[in-house]
Amino acid sequence: MTPATTAKVITLTIDDREVGAREDQTILQIARENGIRIPTLCFLEGLSPAGACRLCLVEIIGTGRVLPACTTYAAEGMKVRTTSEALEAHRRTVLELLFAEGNHVCAVCVSNGNCELQDLATKLGVDHITLPYLNPVHAVDASHPRFILDPNRCVLCARCVRVCDEIEGAHTWDIMGRGIDARIIADLNQPWGEAASCTSCGKCVQVCPTGALVEKGRAVAEMKKRHALPQLITRNKEHAS
Amino acid sequence: MTPEALQEVAKAEQDALAKQPQRIGVCTAAGCLSCKSGDVLKNLQTALDRRADVPYKAVGVGCMGLCARGPLVSVEPQGLLYENITTADIPALVDSLAAKPMKEKQSDLGMPFFKRQIKVVLDQFDKIQPERLESYLAHGGYEALMNCVAHRSPGDILDMVKRSGLRGRGGGGYPTGLKWETVAKARGDRKFVICNADEGDPGAFMDRSVLECAPHRILEGMAIAGYAIGASAGYLYVRAEYPLAVQRLKLAIRQAEKFGLLGDHICGSSFSFKVEIRLGAGAFVCGEETALIASIEGRRGQPRPRPPYPAEKGLWGFPTLINNVETFANIPAILVKTPEWFASMGTEQSKGTKVFALAGKIQNTGLIEVPMGISLREIVLEMGGGAPEGHTIKAVQTGGPSGGCIPAEHFDISVDYESLRKMGSIMGSGGMIVMDETSSMVDVARFFMEFCKSESCGKCVPCRVGTPQLYELIERIRARRGTRRDIARMESLCEMVRTTSLCGLGQTAPNPLLSTLKYFRHEYEELLVDEPEETRT
Amino acid sequence: MSKVRLATVWLDGCSGCHMSFLDMDMILLDLAPKIDLVYSPLVDFKVFPENVDVTIVEGAVSSTEDEEKIKHIRGRTKTLIALGDCAITSNVPGMRNTFSVDTIMTDAYGPDHPVQVIPPLLDKSVPVHHVVPVDVFITGCPPPAGTIVKALLAVLEGQPNPVPPRFG
């Protein structure tokens, strides 16, 4: 059931296709409704959009600008291009930057085969990383009885921060430090197992796109996630209200 | 207070000034205070108190511009300016008041540094006592605000700001009148005015000086903006690294509230406007408007994608006007002296004057205000006095970490928003760092890239990871390990970071590197090593 | 048509990619008439020959020996294929990159670790293409035999690798 809305109905063009939409919809929503695929990483249905990973950048023709599809609202007559040589090159560079930033070793990762970063490399044809690897030194936090945080595999999409704040209401996770030193912390930078606000609900683990947040006791390639969780919860809420 | 009562206060102050025009003004802005002008002021007053034959009074005034030769001291009504005055010079200075001026300490007020300036923002800094509202009032302060609330409609003010052609002085150059109008028209139960005083460009100290020397001018500008757009609250976002500015702003707000120039029913009108100070905790990115708003709201200071712009959805989701310190400081003069007067200065596209902070390898380090359209040559070589003895100027860096380096052979360009952009730099907030032949441009690029990488908030991937990668590439070249392929890689990564970063910090971070690559490519190439035979494709 | 002069080398890897190569089983027989295996850990040539058409390299570049070897090979090879994640991302050998070489040697061999017999380790273990240009990348740990077949047949035909990348 679509909620009642006063938003106007508009027409726009995505990749030379005319599509109808409401003006309170983002380009990403409209594209997905019409089967047009735009790669995303930090976006997750059911959470507020962040516009941080820059993979969903699209060209708004006539403005000379590229904008994230996840946070940009459609407008009447807008002409959007979701793919071009330049966009594809930028998206591949985003992935290269991410692979070079962390210590991503797919072969020995519990999320091997169930990882969005890995899948994106396949989809976008990234078969090697030209940039030097930064090889950061990160300690793994295994202090929680059920879960593990491995910052070596974190892409700082902040899905965990958002799901914990927006859906669980605990706001255990946040980001500390800036630039390349930014990282995920529990409460006031405490070991996760000692974070008093954590309800151990595990939503952060389910929405994490990589193997940065995982369940304990999983071997390589055993960690499967339920990315649809926030979407299901927000839909249920809408139905209830 | 009613306008009449305020006029009384101004009148009393002016009368006192007329009664005793003999004054010695000691600069009490951070530059001169750092070379002990505070002691000069204190000791000078003590010395004057002991000399009944010398009817002078010592007062702390604002910045007089030539920071390189501080502490600066002015003598009125003679209109003399003395430089490098220390406490040891006080006896001689006091003696000279009844005799001849101290020639050896006297500044040449006829030199281009002083002669070429036109002061709007810095107007009467040498006369206004920063810590006294009465002094600002006596020099025509708050006249614009009083006039607005009594006689002008918000629409009139919007119209005047638009007619003045004023553009945002924070660096972007967005037309101020248009921005005000957008916020005025935006629908919202509440609206806010924010003054961005988070000046963070290395080498820039324009806003600091204005905040320290004329805090009331900014408050007046903000209140007028509030009246024009329909806001009743404003925030001054100041970086905590400016303690003196913060102290004087706090004092100024208290004074203005006491005089009824801020708070409920300003000058007895129906217009109410309150200003609060918020301190930045040292993050450069908080100068970006959406990050600044997040910081005021108590959240982590990181930007969010625009649109929606703050004019539509800003502080706590309400329409918000954000302008820079210098933009607000221009407003009272535009209203009092007319928009046409303002628009008569500058170029077709860039009206009025601009304050610049001259720093680096230059004789006359300091603060100047010049009409837009002046050439870089006039600013750097004539007003700035060129390079120190025995050196030649190579380039000037404008616009801080978002700007670029302009080589000396292009110094004839006009200083306006468009011309600087065409050169691969930007106007920016007004920092100018001058480099001579001893400066390596690769080092300059490295410095700014290091700045951007450590100031990146880490939210978006291109800026968070792209700037450290670019920094490493520059380091590689500096260490004589780089090849032509590294230059090509640097250029393509610059393009990607510029196009795809979320906010202005990342989008402009490649500029210093790109502009030095453009104009000083040979300095990079001299450091390159040849690609080994077997590694060529 | 003359046979393609093919070589395979093994740097810092586990030989799993070579095993996967052998996993082509019957297809090796189809491949045999097209190629001439001129150098490989699978056969007993001592010297890497001149004028090699295609060299498949497994493993990351981790020691000075690896580095010299791959530079030498690149100079004698027309098309260089990086086979498997170690050659492409430095993968498992690269997991030592957050430690200093001294720490690693001491942990492995004790305080009196050998300095002569073992080739000195590079500061970091790096992918092959960070040392020399690589023409084709076949990802996977190891790449499945089927992937190697498709990629190799395409390369022999002078075509790009048709298989989408898949790390891990």
mmCIF file of C-alpha atoms in Angstrom, chain B residues 76-395:
data_model
loop_
_atom_site.group_PDB
_atom_site.id
_atom_site.type_symbol
_atom_site.label_atom_id
_atom_site.label_comp_id
_atom_site.label_asym_id
_atom_site.label_seq_id
_atom_site.Cartn_x
_atom_site.Cartn_y
_atom_site.Cartn_z
ATOM 1 C CA GLU B 76 45.760 61.957 16.553
ATOM 2 C CA PRO B 77 44.924 64.622 15.534
ATOM 3 C CA GLN B 78 48.294 64.805 13.736
ATOM 4 C CA GLY B 79 47.513 61.623 11.812
ATOM 5 C CA LEU B 80 50.886 60.017 12.386
ATOM 6 C CA LEU B 81 51.579 56.294 12.326
ATOM 7 C CA TYR B 82 54.500 54.815 14.215
ATOM 8 C CA GLU B 83 55.778 51.292 13.701
ATOM 9 C CA ASN B 84 57.702 48.781 15.809
ATOM 10 C CA ILE B 85 56.885 50.638 19.018
ATOM 11 C CA THR B 86 58.028 48.745 22.087
ATOM 12 C CA THR B 87 57.753 49.700 25.731
ATOM 13 C CA ALA B 88 61.328 51.021 25.493
ATOM 14 C CA ASP B 89 60.185 53.619 22.973
ATOM 15 C CA ILE B 90 57.529 55.087 25.259
ATOM 16 C CA PRO B 91 59.580 57.874 26.905
ATOM 17 C CA ALA B 92 60.771 59.108 23.507
ATOM 18 C CA LEU B 93 57.251 58.823 22.117
ATOM 19 C CA VAL B 94 55.759 60.846 24.963
ATOM 20 C CA ASP B 95 58.491 63.453 24.624
ATOM 21 C CA SER B 96 57.906 63.720 20.896
ATOM 22 C CA LEU B 97 54.240 64.624 21.416
ATOM 23 C CA ALA B 98 55.169 68.105 22.585
ATOM 24 C CA ALA B 99 58.051 68.370 20.122
ATOM 25 C CA LYS B 100 58.813 66.947 16.688
ATOM 26 C CA PRO B 101 57.595 63.543 15.438
ATOM 27 C CA MET B 102 59.941 60.585 15.796
ATOM 28 C CA LYS B 103 61.119 60.382 12.198
ATOM 29 C CA GLU B 104 62.857 57.017 12.515
ATOM 30 C CA LYS B 105 59.718 55.281 13.763
ATOM 31 C CA GLN B 106 57.291 56.966 11.413
ATOM 32 C CA SER B 107 55.455 54.986 8.724
ATOM 33 C CA ASP B 108 55.288 56.483 5.276
ATOM 34 C CA LEU B 109 51.546 56.877 4.884
ATOM 35 C CA GLY B 110 52.132 57.876 1.279
ATOM 36 C CA MET B 111 53.375 54.434 0.277
ATOM 37 C CA PRO B 112 51.160 52.288 -1.948
ATOM 38 C CA PHE B 113 50.371 49.932 0.915
ATOM 39 C CA PHE B 114 48.253 52.685 2.479
ATOM 40 C CA LYS B 115 47.465 54.878 -0.514
ATOM 41 C CA ARG B 116 45.844 52.231 -2.687
ATOM 42 C CA GLN B 117 43.436 50.995 -0.060
ATOM 43 C CA ILE B 118 39.740 51.737 -0.022
ATOM 44 C CA LYS B 119 38.229 50.742 3.264
ATOM 45 C CA VAL B 120 34.661 49.583 3.640
ATOM 46 C CA VAL B 121 34.982 46.523 5.824
ATOM 47 C CA LEU B 122 38.077 47.825 7.610
ATOM 48 C CA ASP B 123 36.696 51.370 7.714
ATOM 49 C CA GLN B 124 37.877 53.376 10.756
ATOM 50 C CA PHE B 125 39.564 50.391 12.370
ATOM 51 C CA ASP B 126 42.259 52.827 13.514
ATOM 52 C CA LYS B 127 39.661 54.912 15.387
ATOM 53 C CA ILE B 128 37.046 52.493 16.687
ATOM 54 C CA GLN B 129 37.755 51.021 20.109
ATOM 55 C CA PRO B 130 36.784 47.374 19.653
ATOM 56 C CA GLU B 131 35.596 46.842 23.195
ATOM 57 C CA ARG B 132 33.298 49.857 23.401
ATOM 58 C CA LEU B 133 29.912 49.995 21.723
ATOM 59 C CA GLU B 134 29.841 53.776 22.320
ATOM 60 C CA SER B 135 32.916 54.141 20.145
ATOM 61 C CA TYR B 136 31.313 52.179 17.292
ATOM 62 C CA LEU B 137 28.143 54.267 17.662
ATOM 63 C CA ALA B 138 30.117 57.511 17.547
ATOM 64 C CA HIS B 139 31.672 56.444 14.245
ATOM 65 C CA GLY B 140 28.336 55.898 12.566
ATOM 66 C CA GLY B 141 27.764 52.382 13.826
ATOM 67 C CA TYR B 142 24.275 50.881 14.066
ATOM 68 C CA GLU B 143 22.930 53.752 11.981
ATOM 69 C CA ALA B 144 21.974 51.296 9.241
ATOM 70 C CA LEU B 145 20.195 48.946 11.626
ATOM 71 C CA MET B 146 18.299 51.749 13.364
ATOM 72 C CA ASN B 147 17.265 53.138 10.016
ATOM 73 C CA CYS B 148 16.151 49.705 8.780
ATOM 74 C CA VAL B 149 13.889 48.863 11.673
ATOM 75 C CA ALA B 150 12.388 52.335 11.736
ATOM 76 C CA HIS B 151 11.977 53.189 8.072
ATOM 77 C CA ARG B 152 12.673 50.347 5.683
ATOM 78 C CA SER B 153 10.723 47.253 4.728
ATOM 79 C CA PRO B 154 12.511 43.897 4.421
ATOM 80 C CA GLY B 155 11.823 44.102 0.691
ATOM 81 C CA ASP B 156 13.678 47.430 0.473
ATOM 82 C CA ILE B 157 16.721 45.897 2.090
ATOM 83 C CA LEU B 158 16.713 42.852 -0.184
ATOM 84 C CA ASP B 159 16.478 45.212 -3.105
ATOM 85 C CA MET B 160 19.387 47.311 -1.874
ATOM 86 C CA VAL B 161 21.638 44.321 -1.237
ATOM 87 C CA LYS B 162 20.814 43.006 -4.701
ATOM 88 C CA ARG B 163 21.530 46.384 -6.298
ATOM 89 C CA SER B 164 24.887 46.605 -4.551
ATOM 90 C CA GLY B 165 26.104 43.546 -6.476
ATOM 91 C CA LEU B 166 27.718 42.185 -3.306
ATOM 92 C CA ARG B 167 28.872 38.579 -3.653
ATOM 93 C CA GLY B 168 29.723 36.110 -0.901
ATOM 94 C CA ARG B 169 33.136 36.903 0.558
ATOM 95 C CA GLY B 170 33.709 33.403 1.919
ATOM 96 C CA GLY B 171 35.108 32.360 -1.400
ATOM 97 C CA GLY B 172 32.254 31.026 -3.489
ATOM 98 C CA GLY B 173 31.112 34.416 -4.719
ATOM 99 C CA TYR B 174 27.403 33.612 -4.761
ATOM 100 C CA PRO B 175 25.336 36.808 -5.135
ATOM 101 C CA THR B 176 24.407 37.839 -1.604
ATOM 102 C CA GLY B 177 21.140 39.564 -2.511
ATOM 103 C CA LEU B 178 19.911 36.491 -4.325
ATOM 104 C CA LYS B 179 20.767 34.285 -1.361
ATOM 105 C CA TRP B 180 18.927 36.618 1.020
ATOM 106 C CA GLU B 181 15.911 36.712 -1.235
ATOM 107 C CA THR B 182 15.803 32.923 -1.493
ATOM 108 C CA VAL B 183 15.804 32.555 2.277
ATOM 109 C CA ALA B 184 13.258 35.359 2.628
ATOM 110 C CA LYS B 185 10.935 33.548 0.229
ATOM 111 C CA ALA B 186 11.512 30.069 1.658
ATOM 112 C CA ARG B 187 8.635 28.747 3.711
ATOM 113 C CA GLY B 188 9.407 27.945 7.327
ATOM 114 C CA ASP B 189 7.973 28.534 10.783
ATOM 115 C CA ARG B 190 11.342 29.862 11.860
ATOM 116 C CA LYS B 191 14.405 31.104 10.058
ATOM 117 C CA PHE B 192 18.006 31.524 11.092
ATOM 118 C CA VAL B 193 20.984 33.684 10.268
ATOM 119 C CA ILE B 194 24.417 32.154 10.628
ATOM 120 C CA CYS B 195 27.692 34.005 10.426
ATOM 121 C CA ASN B 196 30.471 31.724 9.278
ATOM 122 C CA ALA B 197 33.526 32.838 11.225
ATOM 123 C CA ASP B 198 35.337 29.520 10.957
ATOM 124 C CA GLU B 199 38.208 31.028 9.016
ATOM 125 C CA GLY B 200 40.657 28.188 8.541
ATOM 126 C CA ASP B 201 42.726 28.709 5.394
ATOM 127 C CA PRO B 202 46.428 28.608 6.174
ATOM 128 C CA GLY B 203 47.764 32.164 5.956
ATOM 129 C CA ALA B 204 44.370 33.856 6.151
ATOM 130 C CA PHE B 205 43.542 36.296 8.950
ATOM 131 C CA MET B 206 41.041 38.713 7.411
ATOM 132 C CA ASP B 207 38.017 37.540 9.349
ATOM 133 C CA ARG B 208 39.943 37.313 12.590
ATOM 134 C CA SER B 209 40.853 40.957 12.262
ATOM 135 C CA VAL B 210 37.293 42.045 11.532
ATOM 136 C CA LEU B 211 35.959 39.980 14.427
ATOM 137 C CA GLU B 212 38.524 41.432 16.793
ATOM 138 C CA CYS B 213 38.350 45.035 15.652
ATOM 139 C CA ALA B 214 34.717 45.605 14.753
ATOM 140 C CA PRO B 215 32.569 42.922 16.353
ATOM 141 C CA HIS B 216 29.600 45.294 16.323
ATOM 142 C CA ARG B 217 29.808 45.730 12.552
ATOM 143 C CA ILE B 218 29.211 41.985 12.146
ATOM 144 C CA LEU B 219 26.385 41.946 14.682
ATOM 145 C CA GLU B 220 24.785 44.863 12.882
ATOM 146 C CA GLY B 221 25.098 43.100 9.522
ATOM 147 C CA MET B 222 23.574 39.947 10.966
ATOM 148 C CA ALA B 223 20.668 41.808 12.567
ATOM 149 C CA ILE B 224 19.925 43.580 9.293
ATOM 150 C CA ALA B 225 19.966 40.214 7.531
ATOM 151 C CA GLY B 226 17.623 38.833 10.163
ATOM 152 C CA TYR B 227 15.241 41.727 9.610
ATOM 153 C CA ALA B 228 15.390 41.294 5.831
ATOM 154 C CA ILE B 229 14.749 37.540 5.748
ATOM 155 C CA GLY B 230 12.421 37.314 8.741
ATOM 156 C CA ALA B 231 14.699 35.579 11.224
ATOM 157 C CA SER B 232 14.738 36.243 14.935
ATOM 158 C CA ALA B 233 17.829 34.279 15.870
ATOM 159 C CA GLY B 234 21.366 34.147 14.660
ATOM 160 C CA TYR B 235 24.441 32.083 15.375
ATOM 161 C CA LEU B 236 28.017 33.201 15.150
ATOM 162 C CA TYR B 237 30.139 30.143 14.456
ATOM 163 C CA VAL B 238 33.673 31.081 15.498
ATOM 164 C CA ARG B 239 36.667 28.814 15.640
ATOM 165 C CA ALA B 240 37.939 28.355 19.166
ATOM 166 C CA GLU B 241 41.459 29.160 17.995
ATOM 167 C CA TYR B 242 40.433 32.839 17.972
ATOM 168 C CA PRO B 243 40.074 33.449 21.723
ATOM 169 C CA LEU B 244 40.366 37.230 21.486
ATOM 170 C CA ALA B 245 37.701 37.390 18.794
ATOM 171 C CA VAL B 246 35.418 35.205 20.898
ATOM 172 C CA GLN B 247 35.989 37.350 23.982
ATOM 173 C CA ARG B 248 35.219 40.581 22.099
ATOM 174 C CA LEU B 249 32.186 39.088 20.382
ATOM 175 C CA LYS B 250 30.782 37.935 23.703
ATOM 176 C CA LEU B 251 31.337 41.397 25.121
ATOM 177 C CA ALA B 252 29.825 43.029 22.034
ATOM 178 C CA ILE B 253 26.707 40.862 22.243
ATOM 179 C CA ARG B 254 26.242 41.773 25.907
ATOM 180 C CA GLN B 255 26.690 45.457 25.118
ATOM 181 C CA ALA B 256 24.326 45.373 22.156
ATOM 182 C CA GLU B 257 21.691 43.630 24.265
ATOM 183 C CA LYS B 258 22.099 46.246 26.969
ATOM 184 C CA PHE B 259 21.652 49.043 24.443
ATOM 185 C CA GLY B 260 18.632 47.340 22.896
ATOM 186 C CA LEU B 261 20.390 46.750 19.591
ATOM 187 C CA LEU B 262 19.991 43.009 19.947
ATOM 188 C CA GLY B 263 17.289 41.092 21.746
ATOM 189 C CA ASP B 264 13.567 41.826 21.949
ATOM 190 C CA HIS B 265 12.112 44.858 20.199
ATOM 191 C CA ILE B 266 15.258 46.315 18.724
ATOM 192 C CA CYS B 267 15.219 50.121 19.070
ATOM 193 C CA GLY B 268 11.631 49.958 20.193
ATOM 194 C CA SER B 269 10.456 48.289 16.978
ATOM 195 C CA SER B 270 8.602 45.013 16.601
ATOM 196 C CA PHE B 271 11.748 43.317 15.333
ATOM 197 C CA SER B 272 13.555 40.969 17.713
ATOM 198 C CA PHE B 273 16.866 39.314 17.036
ATOM 199 C CA LYS B 274 19.177 37.353 19.308
ATOM 200 C CA VAL B 275 22.682 36.216 18.548
ATOM 201 C CA GLU B 276 24.481 33.302 20.138
ATOM 202 C CA ILE B 277 28.073 32.195 19.753
ATOM 203 C CA ARG B 278 29.017 28.641 18.866
ATOM 204 C CA LEU B 279 32.639 27.590 19.008
ATOM 205 C CA GLY B 280 34.196 25.380 16.373
ATOM 206 C CA ALA B 281 36.452 22.691 17.749
ATOM 207 C CA GLY B 282 39.159 23.015 15.152
ATOM 208 C CA ALA B 283 37.807 21.170 12.121
ATOM 209 C CA PHE B 284 38.421 22.972 8.831
ATOM 210 C CA VAL B 285 35.501 21.150 7.224
ATOM 211 C CA CYS B 286 33.117 22.977 9.573
ATOM 212 C CA GLY B 287 33.610 26.025 7.362
ATOM 213 C CA GLU B 288 31.503 24.098 4.823
ATOM 214 C CA GLU B 289 27.960 25.260 5.433
ATOM 215 C CA THR B 290 26.197 21.930 5.911
ATOM 216 C CA ALA B 291 28.988 20.673 8.190
ATOM 217 C CA LEU B 292 28.822 23.934 10.118
ATOM 218 C CA ILE B 293 25.082 23.482 10.586
ATOM 219 C CA ALA B 294 25.595 19.898 11.770
ATOM 220 C CA SER B 295 28.158 21.178 14.244
ATOM 221 C CA ILE B 296 25.786 23.830 15.627
ATOM 222 C CA GLU B 297 23.121 21.160 15.983
ATOM 223 C CA GLY B 298 25.542 19.217 18.153
ATOM 224 C CA ARG B 299 26.239 16.521 15.619
ATOM 225 C CA ARG B 300 29.508 15.389 14.093
ATOM 226 C CA GLY B 301 30.709 18.157 11.801
ATOM 227 C CA GLN B 302 30.439 16.578 8.415
ATOM 228 C CA PRO B 303 28.715 17.788 5.282
ATOM 229 C CA ARG B 304 25.660 16.344 3.634
ATOM 230 C CA PRO B 305 24.800 16.407 -0.056
ATOM 231 C CA ARG B 306 23.165 19.574 -1.404
ATOM 232 C CA PRO B 307 20.447 20.172 -2.574
ATOM 233 C CA PRO B 308 18.546 20.829 -0.404
ATOM 234 C CA TYR B 309 20.529 23.977 0.264
ATOM 235 C CA PRO B 310 20.479 25.587 3.715
ATOM 236 C CA ALA B 311 18.381 28.401 2.235
ATOM 237 C CA GLU B 312 15.625 25.820 1.980
ATOM 238 C CA LYS B 313 16.494 23.337 4.725
ATOM 239 C CA GLY B 314 19.210 24.498 7.059
ATOM 240 C CA LEU B 315 19.595 24.657 10.804
ATOM 241 C CA TRP B 316 17.200 22.123 12.379
ATOM 242 C CA GLY B 317 15.526 21.870 8.995
ATOM 243 C CA PHE B 318 14.536 25.550 8.829
ATOM 244 C CA PRO B 319 15.485 28.015 6.084
ATOM 245 C CA THR B 320 18.872 29.408 7.009
ATOM 246 C CA LEU B 321 21.026 32.213 5.689
ATOM 247 C CA ILE B 322 24.759 31.583 5.983
ATOM 248 C CA ASN B 323 27.187 34.337 5.111
ATOM 249 C CA ASN B 324 30.809 34.925 5.847
ATOM 250 C CA VAL B 325 32.119 37.562 8.292
ATOM 251 C CA GLU B 326 33.247 39.950 5.575
ATOM 252 C CA THR B 327 29.938 39.696 3.750
ATOM 253 C CA PHE B 328 28.029 40.801 6.838
ATOM 254 C CA ALA B 329 30.591 43.529 7.545
ATOM 255 C CA ASN B 330 29.844 45.100 4.146
ATOM 256 C CA ILE B 331 26.114 45.406 4.802
ATOM 257 C CA PRO B 332 25.933 48.488 7.081
ATOM 258 C CA ALA B 333 28.024 50.557 4.669
ATOM 259 C CA ILE B 334 25.945 49.462 1.676
ATOM 260 C CA LEU B 335 22.769 50.643 3.407
ATOM 261 C CA VAL B 336 24.188 53.903 4.730
ATOM 262 C CA LYS B 337 26.271 54.945 1.742
ATOM 263 C CA THR B 338 23.865 53.493 -0.859
ATOM 264 C CA PRO B 339 24.180 50.383 -3.017
ATOM 265 C CA GLU B 340 25.144 52.553 -5.986
ATOM 266 C CA TRP B 341 28.183 53.851 -4.123
ATOM 267 C CA PHE B 342 29.199 50.277 -3.392
ATOM 268 C CA ALA B 343 28.580 49.132 -6.952
ATOM 269 C CA SER B 344 30.668 51.994 -8.301
ATOM 270 C CA MET B 345 33.739 50.189 -6.976
ATOM 271 C CA GLY B 346 35.127 47.039 -8.546
ATOM 272 C CA THR B 347 34.410 45.391 -11.878
ATOM 273 C CA GLU B 348 31.269 44.572 -13.839
ATOM 274 C CA GLN B 349 30.870 41.158 -12.208
ATOM 275 C CA SER B 350 32.682 41.719 -8.921
ATOM 276 C CA LYS B 351 31.591 44.820 -7.068
ATOM 277 C CA GLY B 352 33.018 46.564 -4.064
ATOM 278 C CA THR B 353 36.224 45.900 -2.214
ATOM 279 C CA LYS B 354 37.934 42.812 -0.867
ATOM 280 C CA VAL B 355 40.129 42.335 2.169
ATOM 281 C CA PHE B 356 43.308 40.343 1.623
ATOM 282 C CA ALA B 357 45.810 38.970 4.086
ATOM 283 C CA LEU B 358 49.310 39.214 2.654
ATOM 284 C CA ALA B 359 51.665 36.585 3.993
ATOM 285 C CA GLY B 360 54.760 34.655 3.001
ATOM 286 C CA LYS B 361 57.822 35.985 1.193
ATOM 287 C CA ILE B 362 56.737 39.583 1.039
ATOM 288 C CA GLN B 363 57.938 42.826 2.609
ATOM 289 C CA ASN B 364 54.655 44.226 3.860
ATOM 290 C CA THR B 365 52.927 41.356 5.590
ATOM 291 C CA GLY B 366 49.549 42.538 6.685
ATOM 292 C CA LEU B 367 45.943 43.265 5.943
ATOM 293 C CA ILE B 368 44.729 45.348 3.022
ATOM 294 C CA GLU B 369 41.389 46.248 1.518
ATOM 295 C CA VAL B 370 41.367 47.039 -2.174
ATOM 296 C CA PRO B 371 38.756 47.550 -4.867
ATOM 297 C CA MET B 372 37.965 44.451 -6.928
ATOM 298 C CA GLY B 373 39.621 44.490 -10.325
ATOM 299 C CA ILE B 374 42.981 45.698 -9.051
ATOM 300 C CA SER B 375 45.841 43.689 -10.556
ATOM 301 C CA LEU B 376 47.815 41.106 -8.654
ATOM 302 C CA ARG B 377 50.919 43.120 -9.565
ATOM 303 C CA GLU B 378 49.622 46.151 -7.709
ATOM 304 C CA ILE B 379 48.763 44.090 -4.651
ATOM 305 C CA VAL B 380 51.865 41.943 -4.437
ATOM 306 C CA LEU B 381 54.628 44.058 -5.923
ATOM 307 C CA GLU B 382 53.490 47.597 -5.192
ATOM 308 C CA MET B 383 51.396 47.432 -2.047
ATOM 309 C CA GLY B 384 53.146 44.357 -0.691
ATOM 310 C CA GLY B 385 56.515 45.860 -1.509
ATOM 311 C CA GLY B 386 57.710 42.765 -3.359
ATOM 312 C CA ALA B 387 60.015 40.088 -2.063
ATOM 313 C CA PRO B 388 62.468 40.572 0.802
ATOM 314 C CA GLU B 389 65.874 42.039 -0.164
ATOM 315 C CA GLY B 390 67.768 39.957 -2.676
ATOM 316 C CA HIS B 391 64.848 37.758 -3.658
ATOM 317 C CA THR B 392 62.352 37.669 -6.489
ATOM 318 C CA ILE B 393 58.728 36.687 -6.304
ATOM 319 C CA LYS B 394 57.785 33.505 -8.116
ATOM 320 C CA ALA B 395 54.083 33.028 -7.473
#
